[in-house]
């Protein structure tokens, strides 16, 4: 059965006009965009979203980066959506990402790594609920 995951096209990608190119790679990987909106994240939204990382040394810079420009938050649907999305994104560090992945193709650095994707079904639900009302998702 189809499942859902949560994706963010990050400010480094929107700044380079890559929203369509990144979305095409997601779609080519078998994922359907069932919700999408372009937003400017507030500091509070970014800190809340990444709260699991709040003790990490990169937390402050990460929240500054994520609020530095527009992002596109999306709900993606497909068979094994979380895993498919993780495969097409590639490793967090673009230097370690496989050829053909979004991060290998487009990421600028480990921080400006073009996309976020949920790491589990449980977190996907939490992250979708953080940014979307149920009626904004049209499967
Ligand atoms: P993301 O999948 O959105 O989850 C946490 C983000 O922190 C990660 O992608 C990167 O953008 C950023 N980040 C910056 N430095 C690091 C690091 N050393 N390890 C992991 N994530 C990092």
mmCIF file of N, CA and C and ligand atoms in Angstrom:
data_model
loop_
_atom_site.group_PDB
_atom_site.id
_atom_site.type_symbol
_atom_site.label_atom_id
_atom_site.label_comp_id
_atom_site.label_asym_id
_atom_site.label_seq_id
_atom_site.Cartn_x
_atom_site.Cartn_y
_atom_site.Cartn_z
ATOM 1 N N UNK A 1 0.843 -1.203 0.000
ATOM 2 C CA UNK A 1 0.000 0.000 0.000
ATOM 3 C C UNK A 1 0.870 1.243 0.000
ATOM 4 N N UNK A 2 0.337 2.326 -0.542
ATOM 5 C CA UNK A 2 1.088 3.577 -0.578
ATOM 6 C C UNK A 2 1.208 4.158 0.830
ATOM 7 N N UNK A 3 2.342 4.751 1.111
ATOM 8 C CA UNK A 3 2.558 5.462 2.375
ATOM 9 C C UNK A 3 3.028 6.872 2.039
ATOM 10 N N UNK A 4 3.190 7.680 3.104
ATOM 11 C CA UNK A 4 3.554 9.084 2.897
ATOM 12 C C UNK A 4 4.849 9.435 3.614
ATOM 13 N N UNK A 5 5.530 10.419 3.056
ATOM 14 C CA UNK A 5 6.686 10.987 3.736
ATOM 15 C C UNK A 5 6.646 12.500 3.579
ATOM 16 N N UNK A 6 7.511 13.167 4.330
ATOM 17 C CA UNK A 6 7.573 14.620 4.323
ATOM 18 C C UNK A 6 8.911 15.060 3.739
ATOM 19 N N UNK A 7 8.858 16.067 2.875
ATOM 20 C CA UNK A 7 10.054 16.563 2.184
ATOM 21 C C UNK A 7 10.136 18.080 2.289
ATOM 22 N N UNK A 8 11.355 18.588 2.369
ATOM 23 C CA UNK A 8 11.587 20.037 2.254
ATOM 24 C C UNK A 8 12.609 20.271 1.151
ATOM 25 N N UNK A 9 12.283 21.153 0.203
ATOM 26 C CA UNK A 9 13.267 21.678 -0.739
ATOM 27 C C UNK A 9 13.856 22.921 -0.064
ATOM 28 N N UNK A 10 15.152 22.856 0.228
ATOM 29 C CA UNK A 10 15.785 23.831 1.131
ATOM 30 C C UNK A 10 16.184 25.124 0.413
ATOM 31 N N UNK A 11 16.538 26.168 1.198
ATOM 32 C CA UNK A 11 16.823 27.475 0.596
ATOM 33 C C UNK A 11 17.938 27.481 -0.453
ATOM 34 N N UNK A 12 18.939 26.614 -0.325
ATOM 35 C CA UNK A 12 20.005 26.608 -1.356
ATOM 36 C C UNK A 12 19.443 26.191 -2.714
ATOM 37 N N UNK A 13 18.429 25.315 -2.693
ATOM 38 C CA UNK A 13 17.827 24.836 -3.950
ATOM 39 C C UNK A 13 16.825 25.849 -4.510
ATOM 40 N N UNK A 14 15.977 26.446 -3.657
ATOM 41 C CA UNK A 14 15.022 27.444 -4.177
ATOM 42 C C UNK A 14 15.777 28.653 -4.725
ATOM 43 N N UNK A 15 16.881 29.033 -4.079
ATOM 44 C CA UNK A 15 17.686 30.181 -4.524
ATOM 45 C C UNK A 15 18.234 29.960 -5.937
ATOM 46 N N UNK A 16 18.564 28.702 -6.263
ATOM 47 C CA UNK A 16 19.107 28.379 -7.593
ATOM 48 C C UNK A 16 18.013 27.952 -8.583
ATOM 49 N N UNK A 17 16.743 28.182 -8.210
ATOM 50 C CA UNK A 17 15.602 27.897 -9.097
ATOM 51 C C UNK A 17 15.516 26.413 -9.454
ATOM 52 N N UNK A 18 15.741 25.570 -8.433
ATOM 53 C CA UNK A 18 15.772 24.121 -8.647
ATOM 54 C C UNK A 18 14.517 23.410 -8.122
ATOM 55 N N UNK A 19 13.465 24.163 -7.789
ATOM 56 C CA UNK A 19 12.258 23.516 -7.254
ATOM 57 C C UNK A 19 11.720 22.463 -8.229
ATOM 58 N N UNK A 20 11.633 22.823 -9.494
ATOM 59 C CA UNK A 20 11.109 21.884 -10.487
ATOM 60 C C UNK A 20 12.049 20.713 -10.723
ATOM 61 N N UNK A 21 13.343 21.003 -10.811
ATOM 62 C CA UNK A 21 14.328 19.937 -11.073
ATOM 63 C C UNK A 21 14.345 18.914 -9.936
ATOM 64 N N UNK A 22 14.275 19.398 -8.694
ATOM 65 C CA UNK A 22 14.266 18.480 -7.545
ATOM 66 C C UNK A 22 12.963 17.689 -7.530
ATOM 67 N N UNK A 23 11.852 18.375 -7.758
ATOM 68 C CA UNK A 23 10.547 17.691 -7.759
ATOM 69 C C UNK A 23 10.504 16.623 -8.851
ATOM 70 N N UNK A 24 11.094 16.916 -10.009
ATOM 71 C CA UNK A 24 11.147 15.922 -11.096
ATOM 72 C C UNK A 24 11.903 14.664 -10.649
ATOM 73 N N UNK A 25 12.998 14.842 -9.911
ATOM 74 C CA UNK A 25 13.741 13.667 -9.441
ATOM 75 C C UNK A 25 12.904 12.861 -8.447
ATOM 76 N N UNK A 26 12.137 13.559 -7.596
ATOM 77 C CA UNK A 26 11.249 12.856 -6.659
ATOM 78 C C UNK A 26 10.180 12.075 -7.425
ATOM 79 N N UNK A 27 9.585 12.717 -8.435
ATOM 80 C CA UNK A 27 8.536 12.060 -9.226
ATOM 81 C C UNK A 27 9.109 10.887 -10.015
ATOM 82 N N UNK A 28 10.286 11.062 -10.577
ATOM 83 C CA UNK A 28 10.918 9.976 -11.342
ATOM 84 C C UNK A 28 11.256 8.784 -10.441
ATOM 85 N N UNK A 29 11.387 9.039 -9.134
ATOM 86 C CA UNK A 29 11.640 7.955 -8.179
ATOM 87 C C UNK A 29 10.356 7.251 -7.752
ATOM 88 N N UNK A 30 9.218 7.659 -8.312
ATOM 89 C CA UNK A 30 7.963 6.963 -8.018
ATOM 90 C C UNK A 30 7.134 7.615 -6.932
ATOM 91 N N UNK A 31 7.498 8.853 -6.556
ATOM 92 C CA UNK A 31 6.756 9.561 -5.515
ATOM 93 C C UNK A 31 5.801 10.574 -6.157
ATOM 94 N N UNK A 32 4.639 10.732 -5.547
ATOM 95 C CA UNK A 32 3.645 11.709 -6.024
ATOM 96 C C UNK A 32 3.559 12.843 -5.017
ATOM 97 N N UNK A 33 3.520 14.080 -5.502
ATOM 98 C CA UNK A 33 3.366 15.251 -4.629
ATOM 99 C C UNK A 33 1.876 15.410 -4.322
ATOM 100 N N UNK A 34 1.470 15.099 -3.087
ATOM 101 C CA UNK A 34 0.043 15.188 -2.724
ATOM 102 C C UNK A 34 -0.258 16.441 -1.898
ATOM 103 N N UNK A 35 0.798 17.193 -1.537
ATOM 104 C CA UNK A 35 0.644 18.515 -0.919
ATOM 105 C C UNK A 35 1.947 19.261 -1.136
ATOM 106 N N UNK A 36 1.856 20.581 -1.342
ATOM 107 C CA UNK A 36 3.064 21.377 -1.590
ATOM 108 C C UNK A 36 2.779 22.836 -1.293
ATOM 109 N N UNK A 37 3.675 23.466 -0.570
ATOM 110 C CA UNK A 37 3.559 24.932 -0.419
ATOM 111 C C UNK A 37 4.933 25.542 -0.195
ATOM 112 N N UNK A 38 5.078 26.763 -0.754
ATOM 113 C CA UNK A 38 6.325 27.510 -0.615
ATOM 114 C C UNK A 38 6.140 28.479 0.547
ATOM 115 N N UNK A 39 7.031 28.387 1.519
ATOM 116 C CA UNK A 39 6.904 29.213 2.732
ATOM 117 C C UNK A 39 8.261 29.777 3.116
ATOM 118 N N UNK A 40 8.214 30.826 3.923
ATOM 119 C CA UNK A 40 9.417 31.304 4.611
ATOM 120 C C UNK A 40 9.276 30.820 6.042
ATOM 121 N N UNK A 41 10.149 29.899 6.461
ATOM 122 C CA UNK A 41 10.067 29.360 7.819
ATOM 123 C C UNK A 41 10.450 30.433 8.832
ATOM 124 N N UNK A 42 9.707 30.489 9.920
ATOM 125 C CA UNK A 42 10.104 31.376 11.019
ATOM 126 C C UNK A 42 11.195 30.672 11.833
ATOM 127 N N UNK A 43 11.912 31.466 12.612
ATOM 128 C CA UNK A 43 12.931 30.897 13.518
ATOM 129 C C UNK A 43 12.297 29.839 14.434
ATOM 130 N N UNK A 44 11.114 30.164 14.970
ATOM 131 C CA UNK A 44 10.423 29.256 15.895
ATOM 132 C C UNK A 44 10.042 27.954 15.191
ATOM 133 N N UNK A 45 9.563 28.068 13.952
ATOM 134 C CA UNK A 45 9.229 26.851 13.184
ATOM 135 C C UNK A 45 10.465 25.991 12.957
ATOM 136 N N UNK A 46 11.571 26.628 12.574
ATOM 137 C CA UNK A 46 12.803 25.874 12.295
ATOM 138 C C UNK A 46 13.325 25.207 13.568
ATOM 139 N N UNK A 47 13.344 25.947 14.663
ATOM 140 C CA UNK A 47 13.849 25.388 15.934
ATOM 141 C C UNK A 47 12.961 24.239 16.408
ATOM 142 N N UNK A 48 11.667 24.370 16.235
ATOM 143 C CA UNK A 48 10.746 23.302 16.632
ATOM 144 C C UNK A 48 10.890 22.079 15.741
ATOM 145 N N UNK A 49 10.999 22.334 14.444
ATOM 146 C CA UNK A 49 11.113 21.232 13.488
ATOM 147 C C UNK A 49 12.366 20.401 13.754
ATOM 148 N N UNK A 50 13.473 21.093 14.031
ATOM 149 C CA UNK A 50 14.764 20.414 14.226
ATOM 150 C C UNK A 50 15.113 20.219 15.712
ATOM 151 N N UNK A 51 14.100 20.219 16.588
ATOM 152 C CA UNK A 51 14.376 20.175 18.025
ATOM 153 C C UNK A 51 15.175 18.945 18.459
ATOM 154 N N UNK A 52 15.063 17.831 17.704
ATOM 155 C CA UNK A 52 15.874 16.645 18.075
ATOM 156 C C UNK A 52 17.371 16.937 17.957
ATOM 157 N N UNK A 53 17.720 17.960 17.184
ATOM 158 C CA UNK A 53 19.137 18.304 16.978
ATOM 159 C C UNK A 53 19.605 19.468 17.862
ATOM 160 N N UNK A 54 18.772 19.850 18.867
ATOM 161 C CA UNK A 54 19.085 21.125 19.539
ATOM 162 C C UNK A 54 20.392 21.126 20.322
ATOM 163 N N UNK A 55 20.892 19.953 20.695
ATOM 164 C CA UNK A 55 22.190 19.909 21.389
ATOM 165 C C UNK A 55 23.373 19.752 20.428
ATOM 166 N N UNK A 56 23.088 19.629 19.137
ATOM 167 C CA UNK A 56 24.175 19.406 18.175
ATOM 168 C C UNK A 56 24.870 20.732 17.857
ATOM 169 N N UNK A 57 26.186 20.667 17.552
ATOM 170 C CA UNK A 57 26.929 21.913 17.301
ATOM 171 C C UNK A 57 26.435 22.692 16.087
ATOM 172 N N UNK A 58 25.768 21.990 15.144
ATOM 173 C CA UNK A 58 25.327 22.665 13.930
ATOM 174 C C UNK A 58 23.912 23.247 14.033
ATOM 175 N N UNK A 59 23.262 23.095 15.216
ATOM 176 C CA UNK A 59 21.847 23.470 15.334
ATOM 177 C C UNK A 59 21.567 24.939 15.000
ATOM 178 N N UNK A 60 22.362 25.837 15.580
ATOM 179 C CA UNK A 60 22.102 27.271 15.378
ATOM 180 C C UNK A 60 22.274 27.669 13.912
ATOM 181 N N UNK A 61 23.395 27.241 13.313
ATOM 182 C CA UNK A 61 23.644 27.536 11.897
ATOM 183 C C UNK A 61 22.557 26.915 11.017
ATOM 184 N N UNK A 62 22.114 25.700 11.362
ATOM 185 C CA UNK A 62 21.079 25.025 10.581
ATOM 186 C C UNK A 62 19.784 25.843 10.586
ATOM 187 N N UNK A 63 19.387 26.337 11.767
ATOM 188 C CA UNK A 63 18.150 27.130 11.855
ATOM 189 C C UNK A 63 18.305 28.452 11.104
ATOM 190 N N UNK A 64 19.482 29.054 11.144
ATOM 191 C CA UNK A 64 19.735 30.281 10.367
ATOM 192 C C UNK A 64 19.625 29.984 8.881
ATOM 193 N N UNK A 65 20.245 28.893 8.448
ATOM 194 C CA UNK A 65 20.170 28.515 7.032
ATOM 195 C C UNK A 65 18.740 28.255 6.585
ATOM 196 N N UNK A 66 17.984 27.502 7.386
ATOM 197 C CA UNK A 66 16.623 27.112 6.974
ATOM 198 C C UNK A 66 15.658 28.291 6.927
ATOM 199 N N UNK A 67 16.032 29.410 7.572
ATOM 200 C CA UNK A 67 15.197 30.619 7.533
ATOM 201 C C UNK A 67 15.798 31.674 6.605
ATOM 202 N N UNK A 68 16.822 31.321 5.840
ATOM 203 C CA UNK A 68 17.546 32.291 5.003
ATOM 204 C C UNK A 68 16.848 32.578 3.677
ATOM 205 N N UNK A 69 15.829 31.815 3.348
ATOM 206 C CA UNK A 69 15.112 32.011 2.090
ATOM 207 C C UNK A 69 13.926 31.086 2.040
ATOM 208 N N UNK A 70 13.189 31.102 0.932
ATOM 209 C CA UNK A 70 12.010 30.245 0.822
ATOM 210 C C UNK A 70 12.377 28.755 0.857
ATOM 211 N N UNK A 71 11.454 27.979 1.386
ATOM 212 C CA UNK A 71 11.541 26.517 1.280
ATOM 213 C C UNK A 71 10.219 26.031 0.683
ATOM 214 N N UNK A 72 10.239 24.829 0.117
ATOM 215 C CA UNK A 72 9.002 24.204 -0.362
ATOM 216 C C UNK A 72 8.796 22.937 0.468
ATOM 217 N N UNK A 73 7.734 22.950 1.281
ATOM 218 C CA UNK A 73 7.392 21.768 2.081
ATOM 219 C C UNK A 73 6.397 20.936 1.286
ATOM 220 N N UNK A 74 6.610 19.628 1.290
ATOM 221 C CA UNK A 74 5.784 18.739 0.475
ATOM 222 C C UNK A 74 5.441 17.457 1.231
ATOM 223 N N UNK A 75 4.283 16.907 0.920
ATOM 224 C CA UNK A 75 3.945 15.541 1.320
ATOM 225 C C UNK A 75 4.048 14.691 0.059
ATOM 226 N N UNK A 76 4.807 13.600 0.160
ATOM 227 C CA UNK A 76 5.037 12.691 -0.963
ATOM 228 C C UNK A 76 4.395 11.349 -0.656
ATOM 229 N N UNK A 77 3.775 10.752 -1.661
ATOM 230 C CA UNK A 77 3.080 9.476 -1.490
ATOM 231 C C UNK A 77 3.613 8.456 -2.486
ATOM 232 N N UNK A 78 3.753 7.234 -2.031
ATOM 233 C CA UNK A 78 4.185 6.154 -2.915
ATOM 234 C C UNK A 78 4.440 4.891 -2.118
ATOM 235 N N UNK A 79 4.745 3.797 -2.834
ATOM 236 C CA UNK A 79 5.105 2.546 -2.155
ATOM 237 C C UNK A 79 6.392 2.786 -1.366
ATOM 238 N N UNK A 80 6.403 2.436 -0.084
ATOM 239 C CA UNK A 80 7.595 2.641 0.755
ATOM 240 C C UNK A 80 8.156 4.063 0.614
ATOM 241 N N UNK A 81 7.269 5.041 0.794
ATOM 242 C CA UNK A 81 7.638 6.431 0.496
ATOM 243 C C UNK A 81 8.876 6.902 1.265
ATOM 244 N N UNK A 82 8.981 6.562 2.551
ATOM 245 C CA UNK A 82 10.129 7.038 3.348
ATOM 246 C C UNK A 82 11.433 6.512 2.756
ATOM 247 N N UNK A 83 11.466 5.222 2.476
ATOM 248 C CA UNK A 83 12.689 4.590 1.951
ATOM 249 C C UNK A 83 13.017 5.091 0.541
ATOM 250 N N UNK A 84 12.011 5.156 -0.309
ATOM 251 C CA UNK A 84 12.227 5.659 -1.681
ATOM 252 C C UNK A 84 12.791 7.065 -1.664
ATOM 253 N N UNK A 85 12.211 7.898 -0.812
ATOM 254 C CA UNK A 85 12.667 9.284 -0.721
ATOM 255 C C UNK A 85 14.112 9.342 -0.223
ATOM 256 N N UNK A 86 14.436 8.516 0.770
ATOM 257 C CA UNK A 86 15.803 8.515 1.305
ATOM 258 C C UNK A 86 16.796 8.057 0.236
ATOM 259 N N UNK A 87 16.380 7.076 -0.569
ATOM 260 C CA UNK A 87 17.264 6.590 -1.637
ATOM 261 C C UNK A 87 17.523 7.666 -2.676
ATOM 262 N N UNK A 88 16.481 8.378 -3.089
ATOM 263 C CA UNK A 88 16.685 9.379 -4.152
ATOM 264 C C UNK A 88 17.377 10.635 -3.610
ATOM 265 N N UNK A 89 17.230 10.924 -2.305
ATOM 266 C CA UNK A 89 17.967 12.064 -1.711
ATOM 267 C C UNK A 89 19.465 11.792 -1.679
ATOM 268 N N UNK A 90 19.864 10.588 -1.274
ATOM 269 C CA UNK A 90 21.277 10.281 -1.051
ATOM 270 C C UNK A 90 21.718 10.696 0.351
ATOM 271 N N UNK A 91 22.976 10.415 0.674
ATOM 272 C CA UNK A 91 23.509 10.651 2.017
ATOM 273 C C UNK A 91 23.445 12.133 2.384
ATOM 274 N N UNK A 92 23.312 12.390 3.712
ATOM 275 C CA UNK A 92 23.260 13.768 4.226
ATOM 276 C C UNK A 92 24.428 14.591 3.713
ATOM 277 N N UNK A 93 25.632 14.013 3.778
ATOM 278 C CA UNK A 93 26.831 14.677 3.262
ATOM 279 C C UNK A 93 26.945 14.391 1.763
ATOM 280 N N UNK A 94 26.826 15.425 0.924
ATOM 281 C CA UNK A 94 26.836 15.175 -0.528
ATOM 282 C C UNK A 94 28.108 14.490 -1.016
ATOM 283 N N UNK A 95 29.207 14.649 -0.288
ATOM 284 C CA UNK A 95 30.448 13.965 -0.679
ATOM 285 C C UNK A 95 30.308 12.451 -0.559
ATOM 286 N N UNK A 96 29.354 11.998 0.292
ATOM 287 C CA UNK A 96 29.140 10.560 0.471
ATOM 288 C C UNK A 96 27.920 10.053 -0.287
ATOM 289 N N UNK A 97 27.226 10.939 -0.992
ATOM 290 C CA UNK A 97 25.994 10.547 -1.689
ATOM 291 C C UNK A 97 26.317 9.826 -2.994
ATOM 292 N N UNK A 98 25.474 8.847 -3.327
ATOM 293 C CA UNK A 98 25.651 8.083 -4.574
ATOM 294 C C UNK A 98 25.360 8.946 -5.798
ATOM 295 N N UNK A 99 25.991 8.582 -6.914
ATOM 296 C CA UNK A 99 25.709 9.216 -8.206
ATOM 297 C C UNK A 99 24.220 9.108 -8.517
ATOM 298 N N UNK A 100 23.671 10.167 -9.094
ATOM 299 C CA UNK A 100 22.270 10.138 -9.499
ATOM 300 C C UNK A 100 21.302 10.558 -8.422
ATOM 301 N N UNK A 101 21.795 10.762 -7.187
ATOM 302 C CA UNK A 101 20.905 11.223 -6.119
ATOM 303 C C UNK A 101 20.778 12.749 -6.162
ATOM 304 N N UNK A 102 19.737 13.243 -5.500
ATOM 305 C CA UNK A 102 19.491 14.699 -5.476
ATOM 306 C C UNK A 102 20.670 15.425 -4.826
ATOM 307 N N UNK A 103 21.131 14.888 -3.692
ATOM 308 C CA UNK A 103 22.214 15.599 -2.991
ATOM 309 C C UNK A 103 23.525 15.537 -3.758
ATOM 310 N N UNK A 104 23.826 14.409 -4.381
ATOM 311 C CA UNK A 104 25.049 14.333 -5.203
ATOM 312 C C UNK A 104 24.968 15.327 -6.359
ATOM 313 N N UNK A 105 23.773 15.444 -6.947
ATOM 314 C CA UNK A 105 23.589 16.287 -8.126
ATOM 315 C C UNK A 105 23.580 17.771 -7.770
ATOM 316 N N UNK A 106 22.939 18.127 -6.661
ATOM 317 C CA UNK A 106 22.658 19.544 -6.410
ATOM 318 C C UNK A 106 23.215 20.128 -5.112
ATOM 319 N N UNK A 107 23.494 19.319 -4.088
ATOM 320 C CA UNK A 107 23.832 19.899 -2.783
ATOM 321 C C UNK A 107 25.144 20.678 -2.837
ATOM 322 N N UNK A 108 25.188 21.739 -2.031
ATOM 323 C CA UNK A 108 26.391 22.586 -1.957
ATOM 324 C C UNK A 108 27.312 22.165 -0.817
ATOM 325 N N UNK A 109 26.747 21.614 0.261
ATOM 326 C CA UNK A 109 27.522 21.254 1.460
ATOM 327 C C UNK A 109 26.651 20.365 2.341
ATOM 328 N N UNK A 110 27.230 19.883 3.458
ATOM 329 C CA UNK A 110 26.447 19.047 4.376
ATOM 330 C C UNK A 110 25.274 19.830 4.966
ATOM 331 N N UNK A 111 25.428 21.149 5.139
ATOM 332 C CA UNK A 111 24.318 21.966 5.642
ATOM 333 C C UNK A 111 23.363 22.326 4.499
ATOM 334 N N UNK A 112 23.899 22.915 3.443
ATOM 335 C CA UNK A 112 23.079 23.344 2.294
ATOM 336 C C UNK A 112 22.938 22.149 1.363
ATOM 337 N N UNK A 113 22.196 21.141 1.848
ATOM 338 C CA UNK A 113 22.132 19.857 1.135
ATOM 339 C C UNK A 113 20.818 19.652 0.379
ATOM 340 N N UNK A 114 20.190 20.767 0.016
ATOM 341 C CA UNK A 114 19.099 20.842 -0.975
ATOM 342 C C UNK A 114 17.755 20.256 -0.566
ATOM 343 N N UNK A 115 17.761 19.163 0.190
ATOM 344 C CA UNK A 115 16.498 18.521 0.576
ATOM 345 C C UNK A 115 16.572 17.935 1.985
ATOM 346 N N UNK A 116 15.411 17.878 2.612
ATOM 347 C CA UNK A 116 15.206 17.098 3.835
ATOM 348 C C UNK A 116 14.178 16.024 3.526
ATOM 349 N N UNK A 117 14.307 14.862 4.147
ATOM 350 C CA UNK A 117 13.266 13.844 4.070
ATOM 351 C C UNK A 117 13.155 13.117 5.400
ATOM 352 N N UNK A 118 11.932 12.714 5.747
ATOM 353 C CA UNK A 118 11.706 12.005 7.011
ATOM 354 C C UNK A 118 12.529 10.726 7.060
ATOM 355 N N UNK A 119 12.958 10.336 8.278
ATOM 356 C CA UNK A 119 13.796 9.138 8.411
ATOM 357 C C UNK A 119 13.018 7.903 8.859
ATOM 358 N N UNK A 120 11.721 8.039 9.154
ATOM 359 C CA UNK A 120 10.909 6.878 9.561
ATOM 360 C C UNK A 120 9.441 7.224 9.332
ATOM 361 N N UNK A 121 8.587 6.199 9.297
ATOM 362 C CA UNK A 121 7.147 6.429 9.149
ATOM 363 C C UNK A 121 6.601 7.248 10.319
ATOM 364 N N UNK A 122 7.120 6.962 11.503
ATOM 365 C CA UNK A 122 6.669 7.680 12.701
ATOM 366 C C UNK A 122 7.004 9.171 12.597
ATOM 367 N N UNK A 123 8.242 9.486 12.208
ATOM 368 C CA UNK A 123 8.626 10.898 12.062
ATOM 369 C C UNK A 123 7.923 11.555 10.875
ATOM 370 N N UNK A 124 7.642 10.788 9.828
ATOM 371 C CA UNK A 124 6.914 11.352 8.688
ATOM 372 C C UNK A 124 5.575 11.911 9.149
ATOM 373 N N UNK A 125 4.862 11.165 9.971
ATOM 374 C CA UNK A 125 3.556 11.628 10.457
ATOM 375 C C UNK A 125 3.703 12.892 11.298
ATOM 376 N N UNK A 126 4.694 12.897 12.183
ATOM 377 C CA UNK A 126 4.935 14.076 13.029
ATOM 378 C C UNK A 126 5.276 15.292 12.167
ATOM 379 N N UNK A 127 6.145 15.095 11.179
ATOM 380 C CA UNK A 127 6.611 16.213 10.345
ATOM 381 C C UNK A 127 5.505 16.722 9.413
ATOM 382 N N UNK A 128 4.699 15.802 8.848
ATOM 383 C CA UNK A 128 3.555 16.224 8.019
ATOM 384 C C UNK A 128 2.600 17.061 8.861
ATOM 385 N N UNK A 129 2.296 16.585 10.070
ATOM 386 C CA UNK A 129 1.357 17.305 10.942
ATOM 387 C C UNK A 129 1.906 18.668 11.384
ATOM 388 N N UNK A 130 3.224 18.793 11.397
ATOM 389 C CA UNK A 130 3.850 20.061 11.822
ATOM 390 C C UNK A 130 3.580 21.171 10.807
ATOM 391 N N UNK A 131 3.481 20.829 9.531
ATOM 392 C CA UNK A 131 3.359 21.852 8.477
ATOM 393 C C UNK A 131 2.028 21.847 7.722
ATOM 394 N N UNK A 132 1.246 20.779 7.821
ATOM 395 C CA UNK A 132 0.032 20.686 6.991
ATOM 396 C C UNK A 132 -1.207 20.367 7.815
ATOM 397 N N UNK A 133 -2.314 21.010 7.402
ATOM 398 C CA UNK A 133 -3.636 20.622 7.868
ATOM 399 C C UNK A 133 -4.111 19.465 6.983
ATOM 400 N N UNK A 134 -4.935 18.557 7.533
ATOM 401 C CA UNK A 134 -5.383 17.399 6.737
ATOM 402 C C UNK A 134 -5.988 17.791 5.389
ATOM 403 N N UNK A 135 -6.768 18.884 5.352
ATOM 404 C CA UNK A 135 -7.455 19.262 4.100
ATOM 405 C C UNK A 135 -6.507 19.826 3.046
ATOM 406 N N UNK A 136 -5.265 20.117 3.420
ATOM 407 C CA UNK A 136 -4.275 20.592 2.440
ATOM 408 C C UNK A 136 -3.641 19.434 1.671
ATOM 409 N N UNK A 137 -3.883 18.208 2.118
ATOM 410 C CA UNK A 137 -3.299 17.025 1.485
ATOM 411 C C UNK A 137 -4.363 16.348 0.634
ATOM 412 N N UNK A 138 -4.090 16.288 -0.667
ATOM 413 C CA UNK A 138 -5.077 15.735 -1.604
ATOM 414 C C UNK A 138 -4.422 14.582 -2.361
ATOM 415 N N UNK A 139 -4.740 13.381 -1.961
ATOM 416 C CA UNK A 139 -4.110 12.192 -2.538
ATOM 417 C C UNK A 139 -4.750 11.766 -3.861
HETATM 418 P P1 LIG B 1 18.417 17.153 7.356
HETATM 419 O O1 LIG B 1 18.093 15.846 6.739
HETATM 420 O O2 LIG B 1 17.470 18.262 7.084
HETATM 421 O O3 LIG B 1 18.542 16.969 8.939
HETATM 422 C C1 LIG B 1 19.387 17.774 9.735
HETATM 423 C C2 LIG B 1 20.187 18.754 8.941
HETATM 424 O O4 LIG B 1 21.276 19.339 9.613
HETATM 425 C C3 LIG B 1 20.836 18.035 7.768
HETATM 426 O O5 LIG B 1 19.865 17.630 6.834
HETATM 427 C C4 LIG B 1 21.831 19.091 7.309
HETATM 428 O O6 LIG B 1 21.217 20.083 6.488
HETATM 429 C C5 LIG B 1 22.217 19.777 8.622
HETATM 430 N N1 LIG B 1 23.572 19.467 9.082
HETATM 431 C C6 LIG B 1 24.579 20.348 9.150
HETATM 432 N N2 LIG B 1 25.689 19.769 9.636
HETATM 433 C C7 LIG B 1 25.390 18.472 9.866
HETATM 434 C C8 LIG B 1 26.131 17.354 10.360
HETATM 435 N N3 LIG B 1 27.414 17.447 10.723
HETATM 436 N N4 LIG B 1 25.488 16.171 10.453
HETATM 437 C C9 LIG B 1 24.171 16.052 10.115
HETATM 438 N N5 LIG B 1 23.429 17.086 9.641
HETATM 439 C C10 LIG B 1 24.034 18.278 9.509
#
